[in-house]
């Protein structure tokens, strides 16, 4: 089955840029979606189809996808961005959705 | 505004069947072009997709859970349900229902708050 690999944690100072990676074999051939999950809350979609933002998501959130790595970028990080971020794709070979294990973004 | 709310027992005994219902408001599951899905998240882990159902009643399941999971619609109540049989402690998780955009390369654009289900005797 298809595996998505994320770093367990990323730390960033307020106002700086956080990059969260999601690795997968030829992931550029898939469409990657990103979710933000704060403690005790449901995940919220922040990026879909690699780099599209749902209504209400700040422009500070962006995405890219190339080769074997997709990246979620949060620019001008704020304290409220502290959360766990998951990536997700559709695995054609298994006909199944796959999620990454998540990256905790800590705002210093 | 779309809202989803999970309901069901918070404690299930090993070997029994877990049953959860998701009540949808703000959209009709019988006229929607979307799928409706169940996802679970064990404590401290990433989410795991269980399965989804289309308004036609067609279902799609995670191969690893297909033998134990059943998802169905109740269009008269605008609800959809999950049954997971022969549960073990490994099925302890927060269970979410969500709207599945469907089609290739799809994603979940709206989630319920989730409900914790513990499997224990």
Coordinates of C-alpha atoms in Angstrom, one line a residue:
Chain A
X1 CA 0.0 0.0 0.0
X2 CA 1.0 3.6 -0.5
X3 CA 2.9 5.2 2.4
X4 CA 3.0 8.9 3.2
X5 CA 6.0 10.1 5.4
X6 CA 5.9 13.2 7.5
X7 CA 8.4 14.6 10.0
X8 CA 7.0 14.3 13.6
X9 CA 7.6 18.0 14.4
X10 CA 8.5 21.4 13.0
X11 CA 9.3 24.4 15.1
X12 CA 9.0 28.0 13.8
X13 CA 9.2 31.5 15.3
X14 CA 6.2 33.8 14.9
X15 CA 6.2 35.7 11.6
X16 CA 8.6 33.2 10.0
X17 CA 7.7 30.5 7.4
X18 CA 6.9 26.8 8.3
X19 CA 7.4 24.1 5.7
X20 CA 5.8 20.8 6.4
X21 CA 6.8 18.0 4.0
X22 CA 4.9 14.8 2.9
X23 CA 7.0 12.2 1.2
X24 CA 5.7 9.5 -1.1
X25 CA 6.8 7.5 -4.1
X26 CA 6.2 9.7 -7.2
X27 CA 3.7 11.7 -5.2
X28 CA 3.8 14.4 -7.9
X29 CA 1.5 12.0 -9.9
X30 CA -1.1 12.3 -7.2
X31 CA -3.2 15.2 -5.8
X32 CA -2.3 16.0 -2.2
X33 CA -4.6 17.5 0.4
X34 CA -3.7 19.0 3.8
X35 CA -5.6 19.2 7.0
X36 CA -5.0 21.2 10.2
X37 CA -6.1 19.6 13.5
X38 CA -6.0 21.4 16.8
X39 CA -6.3 19.5 20.1
X40 CA -9.7 18.0 20.7
X41 CA -11.0 19.3 17.4
X42 CA -11.9 17.8 14.0
X43 CA -9.4 18.2 11.1
X44 CA -10.0 21.2 8.9
X45 CA -9.1 21.2 5.2
X46 CA -6.6 23.9 4.5
X47 CA -5.2 22.9 1.0
X48 CA -6.8 20.6 -1.7
X49 CA -5.5 19.5 -5.1
X50 CA -1.9 20.4 -4.1
X51 CA -2.3 24.1 -3.9
X52 CA -5.9 25.3 -3.7
X53 CA -7.3 27.0 -0.6
X54 CA -10.9 26.4 0.6
X55 CA -13.0 29.5 1.3
X56 CA -12.0 31.0 4.6
X57 CA -8.4 29.7 4.7
X58 CA -5.9 32.6 4.8
X59 CA -3.6 33.2 1.9
X60 CA -0.7 32.4 4.2
X61 CA -1.3 28.8 3.6
X62 CA 0.0 27.4 0.3
X63 CA 1.1 24.0 -1.1
X64 CA 3.4 22.5 -3.7
X65 CA 4.0 19.0 -5.1
X66 CA 7.0 17.8 -7.0
X67 CA 8.9 14.6 -7.4
X68 CA 8.6 12.5 -4.3
X69 CA 7.7 15.4 -1.9
X70 CA 4.7 17.6 -1.3
X71 CA 5.0 20.6 0.9
X72 CA 2.6 22.7 2.9
X73 CA 3.9 26.2 3.5
X74 CA 2.6 28.5 6.2
X75 CA 3.9 32.1 5.8
X76 CA 3.9 34.7 8.5
X77 CA 3.2 32.0 11.1
X78 CA 0.9 33.0 14.0
X79 CA 0.3 31.5 17.4
X80 CA -3.1 30.2 16.2
X81 CA -1.4 28.1 13.5
X82 CA 0.0 25.8 16.1
X83 CA -1.5 22.4 15.3
X84 CA -0.9 19.0 13.8
X85 CA -1.0 18.9 10.0
X86 CA -1.8 15.8 8.0
X87 CA -1.4 15.1 4.3
X88 CA -3.8 12.8 2.4
X89 CA -3.9 11.2 -1.1
X90 CA -6.0 8.7 -3.0
X91 CA -4.1 5.4 -3.6
X92 CA -5.3 4.2 -7.0
X93 CA -3.7 0.8 -6.6
X94 CA -5.5 0.0 -3.4
X95 CA -8.7 2.1 -4.1
X96 CA -8.2 3.7 -0.7
X97 CA -7.6 7.1 0.9
X98 CA -4.2 7.3 2.7
X99 CA -3.3 9.8 5.4
X100 CA 0.2 10.8 6.7
X101 CA 1.1 10.3 10.4
X102 CA 1.0 14.0 11.0
X103 CA 3.5 16.9 11.8
X104 CA 3.1 18.9 14.9
X105 CA 3.9 22.6 14.2
X106 CA 5.1 24.4 17.3
X107 CA 5.2 28.2 17.3
X108 CA 8.1 29.3 19.5
Chain B
X1 CA -24.0 25.8 6.6
X2 CA -23.1 22.1 6.5
X3 CA -22.9 20.3 9.8
X4 CA -22.3 16.7 10.7
X5 CA -22.8 15.1 14.1
X6 CA -21.8 11.6 15.2
X7 CA -23.7 9.7 17.8
X8 CA -23.5 6.2 19.3
X9 CA -22.2 4.3 22.3
X10 CA -18.9 5.4 23.7
X11 CA -18.0 1.9 25.1
X12 CA -18.2 -1.4 23.2
X13 CA -17.2 -4.8 24.4
X14 CA -14.6 -6.9 22.5
X15 CA -16.1 -9.2 19.8
X16 CA -19.3 -7.0 19.6
X17 CA -20.4 -4.7 16.9
X18 CA -19.7 -0.9 17.0
X19 CA -22.6 1.1 15.6
X20 CA -22.4 4.9 14.9
X21 CA -24.7 7.3 13.2
X22 CA -23.9 10.6 11.5
X23 CA -26.7 13.2 11.2
X24 CA -26.2 15.7 8.4
X25 CA -27.8 19.2 8.3
X26 CA -27.3 21.9 5.7
X27 CA -27.2 19.4 2.8
X28 CA -29.4 16.6 1.6
X29 CA -27.5 13.3 1.4
X30 CA -30.0 12.0 -1.1
X31 CA -29.6 14.8 -3.6
X32 CA -25.9 15.5 -3.1
X33 CA -23.4 14.6 -5.6
X34 CA -20.9 13.8 -2.9
X35 CA -20.0 10.7 -0.9
X36 CA -20.3 10.5 2.8
X37 CA -17.5 8.9 4.8
X38 CA -16.2 7.5 8.1
X39 CA -12.7 8.1 9.3
X40 CA -11.1 7.0 12.6
X41 CA -8.1 8.3 14.5
X42 CA -6.5 6.1 17.3
X43 CA -5.1 8.2 20.2
X44 CA -1.9 9.9 19.1
X45 CA -2.0 8.6 15.6
X46 CA -3.0 9.8 12.1
X47 CA -6.4 9.3 10.6
X48 CA -7.5 6.1 8.9
X49 CA -10.3 6.0 6.3
X50 CA -12.9 3.4 7.0
X51 CA -15.2 3.8 4.0
X52 CA -17.6 6.0 2.1
X53 CA -21.1 5.7 0.7
X54 CA -22.6 7.5 -2.4
X55 CA -26.2 8.8 -2.4
X56 CA -26.9 5.9 -4.8
X57 CA -26.0 3.5 -2.0
X58 CA -22.8 2.4 -3.6
X59 CA -20.1 1.8 -0.9
X60 CA -16.3 2.0 -0.9
X61 CA -14.2 0.5 1.9
X62 CA -10.6 0.5 3.1
X63 CA -9.4 -3.0 2.0
X64 CA -8.0 -3.5 5.5
X65 CA -11.5 -3.1 7.1
X66 CA -13.7 -4.2 4.3
X67 CA -14.5 -7.6 5.9
X68 CA -15.8 -6.0 9.1
X69 CA -17.3 -2.6 8.0
X70 CA -20.8 -1.8 6.7
X71 CA -21.9 1.8 5.8
X72 CA -25.4 2.6 4.9
X73 CA -27.7 5.6 4.2
X74 CA -31.1 6.5 5.8
X75 CA -32.2 9.3 3.4
X76 CA -35.5 9.8 5.3
X77 CA -33.5 11.0 8.3
X78 CA -30.6 12.5 6.4
X79 CA -28.3 10.2 8.2
X80 CA -25.7 7.6 7.4
X81 CA -24.3 4.9 9.6
X82 CA -21.3 2.7 10.3
X83 CA -21.2 -0.8 11.7
X84 CA -17.9 -2.4 12.5
X85 CA -18.1 -6.0 13.6
X86 CA -15.9 -8.2 15.8
X87 CA -14.2 -5.2 17.5
X88 CA -10.9 -5.5 19.5
X89 CA -9.0 -3.0 21.6
X90 CA -7.2 -1.9 18.3
X91 CA -10.5 -0.4 17.2
X92 CA -10.4 2.1 20.1
X93 CA -10.4 5.5 18.4
X94 CA -12.1 8.8 17.8
X95 CA -14.6 8.2 14.9
X96 CA -15.4 11.0 12.5
X97 CA -18.0 11.3 9.8
X98 CA -17.2 13.6 6.9
X99 CA -18.3 14.7 3.5
X100 CA -16.2 13.1 0.8
X101 CA -16.0 15.1 -2.4
X102 CA -15.9 11.9 -4.4
X103 CA -14.3 11.2 -7.8
X104 CA -10.6 10.7 -8.5
X105 CA -8.1 12.3 -6.1
X106 CA -10.8 13.2 -3.7
X107 CA -10.7 14.7 -0.2
X108 CA -12.9 15.4 2.9
X109 CA -14.1 19.0 3.0
X110 CA -16.3 19.0 6.1
X111 CA -16.0 16.9 9.3
X112 CA -18.0 16.2 12.4
X113 CA -16.6 16.8 15.8
X114 CA -15.8 13.1 16.3
X115 CA -16.8 10.7 19.0
X116 CA -14.5 8.5 21.1
X117 CA -15.3 4.8 21.1
X118 CA -13.5 2.6 23.6
X119 CA -13.4 -1.1 23.2
X120 CA -13.1 -2.7 26.6
X121 CA -14.8 -5.3 28.7

